[in-house]
Tab-separated table of C-alpha atoms in Angstrom:
chain	number	residue	atom	x	y	z
A	254	UNK	CA	0.184	-0.021	-0.190
A	255	UNK	CA	1.143	3.377	-0.858
A	256	UNK	CA	1.298	6.397	1.578
A	257	UNK	CA	1.467	10.020	1.742
A	258	UNK	CA	4.388	11.420	3.813
A	259	UNK	CA	3.586	15.005	5.942
A	260	UNK	CA	5.493	17.661	4.131
A	261	UNK	CA	7.422	20.705	5.804
A	262	UNK	CA	6.397	23.583	3.282
A	263	UNK	CA	7.752	26.917	3.989
A	264	UNK	CA	9.090	29.957	1.840
A	265	UNK	CA	6.854	31.832	-1.188
A	266	UNK	CA	4.959	29.652	-3.803
A	267	UNK	CA	6.968	26.856	-5.101
A	268	UNK	CA	8.135	27.150	-8.803
A	269	UNK	CA	7.388	24.501	-11.183
A	270	UNK	CA	10.416	23.009	-12.089
A	271	UNK	CA	10.050	20.073	-15.016
A	272	UNK	CA	11.287	16.658	-15.677
A	273	UNK	CA	12.149	16.051	-19.738
A	274	UNK	CA	9.512	14.899	-21.653
A	275	UNK	CA	8.842	10.822	-21.498
A	276	UNK	CA	11.166	10.527	-18.434
A	277	UNK	CA	10.401	9.741	-14.772
A	278	UNK	CA	12.084	10.140	-11.942
A	279	UNK	CA	12.481	8.336	-8.225
A	280	UNK	CA	14.846	9.554	-5.512
A	281	UNK	CA	15.444	7.863	-2.796
A	282	UNK	CA	17.008	9.442	0.473
A	283	UNK	CA	19.666	8.378	2.980
A	284	UNK	CA	19.094	4.150	3.878
A	285	UNK	CA	21.944	4.155	6.014
A	286	UNK	CA	22.173	0.644	6.401
A	287	UNK	CA	18.216	-0.295	6.689
A	288	UNK	CA	17.950	-3.243	3.699
A	289	UNK	CA	14.370	-3.793	5.239
A	290	UNK	CA	12.830	-0.400	4.406
A	291	UNK	CA	15.514	-0.315	0.674
A	292	UNK	CA	13.569	-3.395	-0.363
A	293	UNK	CA	10.253	-2.596	0.715
A	294	UNK	CA	10.439	1.265	-0.672
A	295	UNK	CA	12.197	-0.187	-4.003
A	296	UNK	CA	8.539	-2.127	-3.973
A	297	UNK	CA	6.406	0.758	-3.336
A	298	UNK	CA	8.330	2.328	-6.313
A	299	UNK	CA	7.957	-0.647	-8.747
A	300	UNK	CA	4.348	-0.370	-7.943
A	301	UNK	CA	3.783	2.859	-8.473
A	302	UNK	CA	5.386	3.176	-11.768
A	303	UNK	CA	3.511	0.575	-13.250
A	304	UNK	CA	0.521	2.015	-11.817
A	305	UNK	CA	1.608	5.730	-13.886
A	306	UNK	CA	2.418	3.703	-16.612
A	307	UNK	CA	1.141	5.526	-19.817
A	308	UNK	CA	4.160	7.478	-21.094
A	309	UNK	CA	7.186	5.935	-19.067
A	310	UNK	CA	8.440	2.486	-19.345
A	311	UNK	CA	10.556	0.871	-16.781
A	312	UNK	CA	13.361	1.979	-19.080
A	313	UNK	CA	12.455	5.465	-19.481
A	314	UNK	CA	12.149	5.808	-15.341
A	315	UNK	CA	15.206	6.386	-13.183
A	316	UNK	CA	15.901	5.827	-9.662
A	317	UNK	CA	18.448	8.211	-8.015
A	318	UNK	CA	19.971	7.035	-4.726
A	319	UNK	CA	21.459	10.550	-2.851
A	320	UNK	CA	24.128	8.538	-0.465
A	321	UNK	CA	24.545	7.494	2.629
A	322	UNK	CA	23.699	3.984	1.750
A	323	UNK	CA	25.805	2.800	4.698
A	324	UNK	CA	26.350	2.738	8.370
A	325	UNK	CA	24.007	3.179	11.397
A	326	UNK	CA	22.021	0.535	10.245
A	327	UNK	CA	22.463	-2.971	10.478
A	328	UNK	CA	22.774	-4.231	7.309
A	329	UNK	CA	25.229	-2.397	4.973
A	330	UNK	CA	26.410	-5.110	3.296
A	331	UNK	CA	22.839	-5.704	2.095
A	332	UNK	CA	22.156	-2.998	1.265
A	333	UNK	CA	25.072	-2.259	-1.151
A	334	UNK	CA	24.170	-5.811	-2.650
A	335	UNK	CA	20.630	-5.158	-3.314
A	336	UNK	CA	21.804	-1.319	-4.882
A	337	UNK	CA	24.152	-3.382	-7.219
A	338	UNK	CA	21.084	-5.858	-8.320
A	339	UNK	CA	18.718	-3.207	-8.464
A	340	UNK	CA	21.495	-1.033	-11.028
A	341	UNK	CA	21.530	-4.511	-12.917
A	342	UNK	CA	17.940	-4.477	-13.922
A	343	UNK	CA	17.119	-0.904	-14.421
A	344	UNK	CA	18.393	2.737	-14.918
A	345	UNK	CA	19.855	4.063	-11.503
A	346	UNK	CA	22.194	7.027	-10.798
A	347	UNK	CA	24.177	6.544	-7.283
A	348	UNK	CA	25.373	9.887	-5.524
A	349	UNK	CA	28.319	9.312	-3.132
A	350	UNK	CA	27.025	10.409	0.796
A	351	UNK	CA	29.596	11.333	3.243
A	352	UNK	CA	29.881	8.029	4.716
A	353	UNK	CA	30.620	6.323	1.834
A	354	UNK	CA	33.678	9.422	1.532
A	355	UNK	CA	34.492	8.281	5.083
A	356	UNK	CA	34.630	4.657	4.545
A	357	UNK	CA	36.824	4.816	1.439
A	358	UNK	CA	39.113	7.328	2.756
A	359	UNK	CA	39.188	5.454	6.203
A	360	UNK	CA	41.458	2.751	4.510
A	361	UNK	CA	44.431	5.204	4.219
A	362	UNK	CA	43.387	7.805	7.441
A	363	UNK	CA	43.335	6.404	10.865
A	364	UNK	CA	41.831	9.638	12.114
A	365	UNK	CA	38.914	8.897	9.265
A	366	UNK	CA	38.562	5.678	10.494
A	367	UNK	CA	37.918	6.846	13.914
A	368	UNK	CA	35.206	9.304	13.188
A	369	UNK	CA	33.398	6.625	10.420
A	370	UNK	CA	33.421	3.943	13.633
A	371	UNK	CA	32.055	6.859	15.812
A	372	UNK	CA	29.180	8.065	13.270
A	373	UNK	CA	27.998	4.633	12.484
A	374	UNK	CA	30.937	2.326	10.763
A	375	UNK	CA	30.930	-0.078	13.798
A	376	UNK	CA	27.378	-1.384	12.345
A	377	UNK	CA	28.721	-1.414	8.795
A	378	UNK	CA	31.989	-3.675	9.932
A	379	UNK	CA	29.670	-5.820	12.034
A	380	UNK	CA	27.334	-5.934	8.612
A	381	UNK	CA	30.426	-7.725	7.154
A	382	UNK	CA	30.697	-10.439	9.197
A	383	UNK	CA	32.970	-8.898	12.015
A	384	UNK	CA	31.842	-10.574	15.459
A	385	UNK	CA	31.023	-7.907	18.317
A	386	UNK	CA	34.223	-9.408	20.752
A	387	UNK	CA	36.776	-9.129	17.654
A	388	UNK	CA	35.590	-5.541	17.002
A	389	UNK	CA	35.766	-4.652	20.855
A	390	UNK	CA	38.867	-6.232	21.057
A	391	UNK	CA	40.723	-4.968	18.004
A	392	UNK	CA	42.848	-1.422	18.143
A	393	UNK	CA	41.854	1.306	15.540
A	394	UNK	CA	45.509	-0.125	13.659
A	395	UNK	CA	43.919	-3.522	14.018
A	396	UNK	CA	40.676	-2.150	12.410
A	397	UNK	CA	42.561	-0.382	9.908
A	398	UNK	CA	44.190	-4.057	8.823
A	399	UNK	CA	40.853	-5.508	8.356
A	400	UNK	CA	39.183	-3.547	6.135
A	401	UNK	CA	40.609	-5.215	3.112
A	402	UNK	CA	39.436	-8.532	4.168
A	403	UNK	CA	36.320	-7.599	5.103
A	404	UNK	CA	34.664	-5.336	2.587
A	405	UNK	CA	34.566	-6.746	-0.818
A	406	UNK	CA	36.137	-5.199	-3.687
A	407	UNK	CA	32.777	-5.219	-5.747
A	408	UNK	CA	31.801	-2.805	-2.701
A	409	UNK	CA	34.203	-0.620	-3.022
A	410	UNK	CA	34.269	0.068	-6.694
A	411	UNK	CA	30.624	0.361	-6.483
A	412	UNK	CA	30.755	3.006	-3.908
A	413	UNK	CA	34.598	4.718	-6.124
A	414	UNK	CA	31.984	4.960	-9.082
A	415	UNK	CA	29.517	6.976	-7.260
A	416	UNK	CA	28.613	10.317	-8.436
A	417	UNK	CA	28.999	13.843	-7.041
A	418	UNK	CA	25.502	15.377	-8.599
A	419	UNK	CA	22.777	14.187	-11.037
A	420	UNK	CA	21.304	16.941	-13.125
A	421	UNK	CA	17.889	16.119	-14.688
A	422	UNK	CA	15.807	18.704	-16.228
A	423	UNK	CA	15.325	21.217	-14.092
A	424	UNK	CA	16.723	18.945	-10.960
A	425	UNK	CA	19.939	18.609	-9.371
A	426	UNK	CA	20.059	15.938	-7.012
A	427	UNK	CA	23.221	15.820	-4.398
A	428	UNK	CA	23.513	13.782	-1.087
A	429	UNK	CA	23.864	17.516	0.918
A	430	UNK	CA	23.512	20.513	-0.895
A	431	UNK	CA	25.237	23.217	-2.774
A	432	UNK	CA	27.330	26.638	-1.843
A	433	UNK	CA	25.133	29.400	-2.984
A	434	UNK	CA	26.237	31.498	-5.279
A	435	UNK	CA	28.724	29.451	-6.712
A	436	UNK	CA	27.975	27.980	-10.259
A	437	UNK	CA	27.032	24.607	-10.283
A	438	UNK	CA	30.494	23.136	-11.888
A	439	UNK	CA	32.901	24.500	-9.484
A	440	UNK	CA	30.878	23.277	-6.425
A	441	UNK	CA	33.566	21.473	-3.777
A	442	UNK	CA	32.952	18.112	-2.989
A	443	UNK	CA	32.887	18.996	0.731
A	444	UNK	CA	30.015	21.003	-0.141
A	445	UNK	CA	28.317	18.701	-1.538
A	446	UNK	CA	28.591	15.752	1.017
A	447	UNK	CA	28.793	17.788	3.887
A	448	UNK	CA	27.250	21.320	3.373
A	449	UNK	CA	24.489	22.230	6.478
A	450	UNK	CA	23.388	25.368	7.349
A	451	UNK	CA	24.888	27.942	4.527
A	452	UNK	CA	22.853	25.651	2.360
A	453	UNK	CA	19.729	25.105	4.125
A	454	UNK	CA	19.245	28.477	5.402
A	455	UNK	CA	20.051	30.500	1.961
A	456	UNK	CA	16.556	31.342	0.276
A	457	UNK	CA	17.595	32.767	-3.101
A	458	UNK	CA	16.673	31.016	-6.124
A	459	UNK	CA	19.782	28.325	-7.195
A	460	UNK	CA	18.781	27.777	-10.660
A	461	UNK	CA	17.954	24.296	-10.247
A	462	UNK	CA	15.632	22.808	-7.446
A	463	UNK	CA	17.944	20.900	-5.469
A	464	UNK	CA	16.557	17.206	-4.185
A	465	UNK	CA	18.593	16.268	-1.354
A	466	UNK	CA	19.439	14.149	1.903
A	467	UNK	CA	21.775	14.511	4.611
A	468	UNK	CA	19.848	16.630	6.932
A	469	UNK	CA	17.058	14.782	8.690
A	470	UNK	CA	14.074	16.292	9.581
A	471	UNK	CA	10.474	14.699	10.548
A	472	UNK	CA	8.800	15.043	7.420
A	473	UNK	CA	9.897	15.752	3.573
A	474	UNK	CA	11.521	19.017	4.124
A	475	UNK	CA	10.164	21.737	1.102
A	476	UNK	CA	10.978	24.941	0.324
A	477	UNK	CA	10.868	27.270	-2.684
A	478	UNK	CA	14.559	26.042	-3.836
A	479	UNK	CA	15.150	22.611	-2.394
A	480	UNK	CA	13.376	19.457	-1.323
A	481	UNK	CA	15.365	17.672	1.812
A	482	UNK	CA	14.008	13.875	2.029
A	483	UNK	CA	15.915	12.329	4.740
A	484	UNK	CA	13.309	11.485	6.974
A	485	UNK	CA	15.950	9.760	9.225
A	486	UNK	CA	15.120	6.171	8.275
A	487	UNK	CA	17.656	4.463	10.343
A	488	UNK	CA	16.116	5.495	13.329
A	489	UNK	CA	12.465	6.539	12.376
A	490	UNK	CA	11.598	3.497	9.920
A	491	UNK	CA	10.602	6.292	7.322
A	492	UNK	CA	12.867	6.151	3.936
A	493	UNK	CA	11.083	8.662	1.793
A	494	UNK	CA	11.098	8.733	-2.045
A	495	UNK	CA	10.398	11.682	-4.033
A	496	UNK	CA	8.548	10.940	-7.469
A	497	UNK	CA	8.760	13.272	-10.688
A	498	UNK	CA	7.502	13.528	-14.125
A	499	UNK	CA	6.439	16.812	-16.128
A	500	UNK	CA	5.944	18.917	-13.437
A	501	UNK	CA	4.247	16.743	-10.723
A	502	UNK	CA	6.136	15.990	-8.007
A	503	UNK	CA	4.865	13.380	-5.354
A	504	UNK	CA	6.346	11.046	-2.342
A	505	UNK	CA	6.115	7.694	-1.419
A	506	UNK	CA	7.491	6.133	1.952
A	507	UNK	CA	7.836	3.391	4.101
A	508	UNK	CA	5.561	3.512	7.277
A	509	UNK	CA	8.192	3.742	9.889
A	510	UNK	CA	8.746	1.150	12.379
A	511	UNK	CA	10.252	3.375	15.694
A	512	UNK	CA	13.381	2.771	14.722
A	513	UNK	CA	15.861	-0.065	16.205
A	514	UNK	CA	17.099	-1.264	19.256
């Protein structure tokens, strides 16, 4: 059953950005290791896509994953496998989030590994079969030495190949946001993956409608110049997607389970 999520709508009258004719797009917010919710939401998307039917085939429908597939939730390894499988059967665009960045960088930099495990990376390592006792007993150096044997190359290559921003029609899909006033081609990776306040509080027209995750809200955060769809899935059980076709925009989401213990 499809469900509708509350929206936070602030600002002036919303513009009418469009997706090119004959295309339909679904963007999914931060999954954070919740394989159960990812599979459920993909099922909702595929049912919705089939029901809308006319004008688009599955080959003309694109799913955009906004990054942070991993960390915090219990099955990051399973989420990456599911995302790889999804890419094999339909068009998918993948955007790198700050958590993918941290994991890839942790192989080389101990201080980043420390941050990675502090902000949900522990759960990612456990999802690859590292037992809790082994994790608790390992030093930071020992954990870093284990990474190549824990995380398969197919997952690392998949994350390395993720994009930084995706433009479709009048929509720009990024993980965190953009630096206001800077040309889209000149945006820094640190902003695309990490920015918060400077982007979230800016009310100017960016020339595109920015769809992003990264910053959790308890509902879709729809403004005149951006739409945030990170609804804190790992804790709330609510994973959200926005659907786009022509000038139409709609939302799908899992129903929520109160989060994980």
